[in-house]
Each structure stands twice: as structure tokens, then as C-alpha cells.
Amino acid sequence: FGPATGDGQPEIARIDRDRSRAALAAAHQRLAALSAQWLANQARLIEPQPRPTLVYQPSATMD
């Protein structure tokens, strides 16, 4: 940025830059959270699932 001319431009630019940084940081955190969630889901898909034990119970209506 050039020398401050007193018209507030450097201040506006600084505010915009801070806003952009905050938005970028928030997006980065969201991406990191989604990545971690996705990795956890992948691990859950890969690991063998315990099979539910099905007990056959004939109902009273079946003859």
C-alpha cells in the first residue's frame, strides 16, 4: 500500500484483508473438519462390521 493520504483507503484495505483472512481461516477449518469426518467414515467402511446375530423365532401365525 502507498503512503496514507488521509482518505481512509489503507484502513479500508486492511479491514478487507482481515475479513478475507478470517473467511479463509473459517473455510480452512471447515475443510479440515470435513476431511477428518470423511477419513473416519472411510475407516469405518473398511473395518469389518460385526454381523448382527439373527435369531429365528417362528411367529404364532405361521403354520
mmCIF file of C-alpha atoms in Angstrom:
data_model
loop_
_atom_site.group_PDB
_atom_site.id
_atom_site.type_symbol
_atom_site.label_atom_id
_atom_site.label_comp_id
_atom_site.label_asym_id
_atom_site.label_seq_id
_atom_site.Cartn_x
_atom_site.Cartn_y
_atom_site.Cartn_z
ATOM 1 C CA PHE A 1 0.000 0.000 0.000
ATOM 2 C CA GLY A 2 1.181 3.528 -0.734
ATOM 3 C CA PRO A 3 1.532 6.306 1.799
ATOM 4 C CA ALA A 4 -1.557 7.135 3.804
ATOM 5 C CA THR A 5 -3.328 10.008 2.080
ATOM 6 C CA GLY A 6 -5.845 10.530 4.875
ATOM 7 C CA ASP A 7 -8.787 9.338 2.797
ATOM 8 C CA GLY A 8 -9.099 6.078 4.691
ATOM 9 C CA GLN A 9 -8.154 3.805 1.793
ATOM 10 C CA PRO A 10 -5.334 1.955 3.604
ATOM 11 C CA GLU A 11 -7.674 1.377 6.550
ATOM 12 C CA ILE A 12 -10.393 0.012 4.260
ATOM 13 C CA ALA A 13 -7.867 -2.226 2.542
ATOM 14 C CA ARG A 14 -6.664 -3.503 5.919
ATOM 15 C CA ILE A 15 -10.233 -4.278 7.037
ATOM 16 C CA ASP A 16 -10.921 -6.112 3.764
ATOM 17 C CA ARG A 17 -7.695 -8.069 4.166
ATOM 18 C CA ASP A 18 -8.560 -9.036 7.747
ATOM 19 C CA ARG A 19 -12.040 -10.089 6.632
ATOM 20 C CA SER A 20 -10.590 -12.190 3.815
ATOM 21 C CA ARG A 21 -8.144 -13.814 6.234
ATOM 22 C CA ALA A 22 -10.943 -14.637 8.663
ATOM 23 C CA ALA A 23 -13.096 -16.084 5.883
ATOM 24 C CA LEU A 24 -10.177 -18.148 4.592
ATOM 25 C CA ALA A 25 -9.390 -19.423 8.092
ATOM 26 C CA ALA A 26 -13.038 -20.399 8.635
ATOM 27 C CA ALA A 27 -13.164 -22.199 5.283
ATOM 28 C CA HIS A 28 -9.908 -23.976 6.103
ATOM 29 C CA GLN A 29 -11.265 -25.155 9.464
ATOM 30 C CA ARG A 30 -14.459 -26.390 7.803
ATOM 31 C CA LEU A 31 -12.472 -28.272 5.189
ATOM 32 C CA ALA A 32 -10.280 -29.816 7.875
ATOM 33 C CA ALA A 33 -13.354 -30.924 9.835
ATOM 34 C CA LEU A 34 -14.974 -32.416 6.734
ATOM 35 C CA SER A 35 -11.731 -34.190 5.823
ATOM 36 C CA ALA A 36 -11.466 -35.702 9.295
ATOM 37 C CA GLN A 37 -15.105 -36.789 9.145
ATOM 38 C CA TRP A 38 -14.607 -38.322 5.698
ATOM 39 C CA LEU A 39 -11.496 -40.196 6.845
ATOM 40 C CA ALA A 40 -13.364 -41.527 9.872
ATOM 41 C CA ASN A 41 -16.180 -42.716 7.586
ATOM 42 C CA GLN A 42 -13.689 -44.415 5.259
ATOM 43 C CA ALA A 43 -12.069 -46.206 8.200
ATOM 44 C CA ARG A 44 -15.483 -47.303 9.411
ATOM 45 C CA LEU A 45 -16.321 -48.677 5.963
ATOM 46 C CA ILE A 46 -13.035 -50.554 5.719
ATOM 47 C CA GLU A 47 -13.028 -52.209 9.130
ATOM 48 C CA PRO A 48 -15.097 -55.410 9.319
ATOM 49 C CA GLN A 49 -18.534 -54.840 10.725
ATOM 50 C CA PRO A 50 -19.832 -57.186 13.422
ATOM 51 C CA ARG A 51 -22.710 -59.097 11.926
ATOM 52 C CA PRO A 52 -25.998 -58.860 13.811
ATOM 53 C CA THR A 53 -26.983 -62.193 15.274
ATOM 54 C CA LEU A 54 -30.387 -63.058 13.902
ATOM 55 C CA VAL A 55 -32.390 -65.453 15.998
ATOM 56 C CA TYR A 56 -35.099 -67.231 14.081
ATOM 57 C CA GLN A 57 -38.349 -67.002 16.001
ATOM 58 C CA PRO A 58 -41.300 -68.529 14.194
ATOM 59 C CA SER A 59 -44.359 -66.438 14.810
ATOM 60 C CA ALA A 60 -47.573 -67.950 16.189
ATOM 61 C CA THR A 61 -49.454 -67.164 12.969
ATOM 62 C CA MET A 62 -47.223 -69.373 10.826
ATOM 63 C CA ASP A 63 -48.476 -72.930 10.458
#
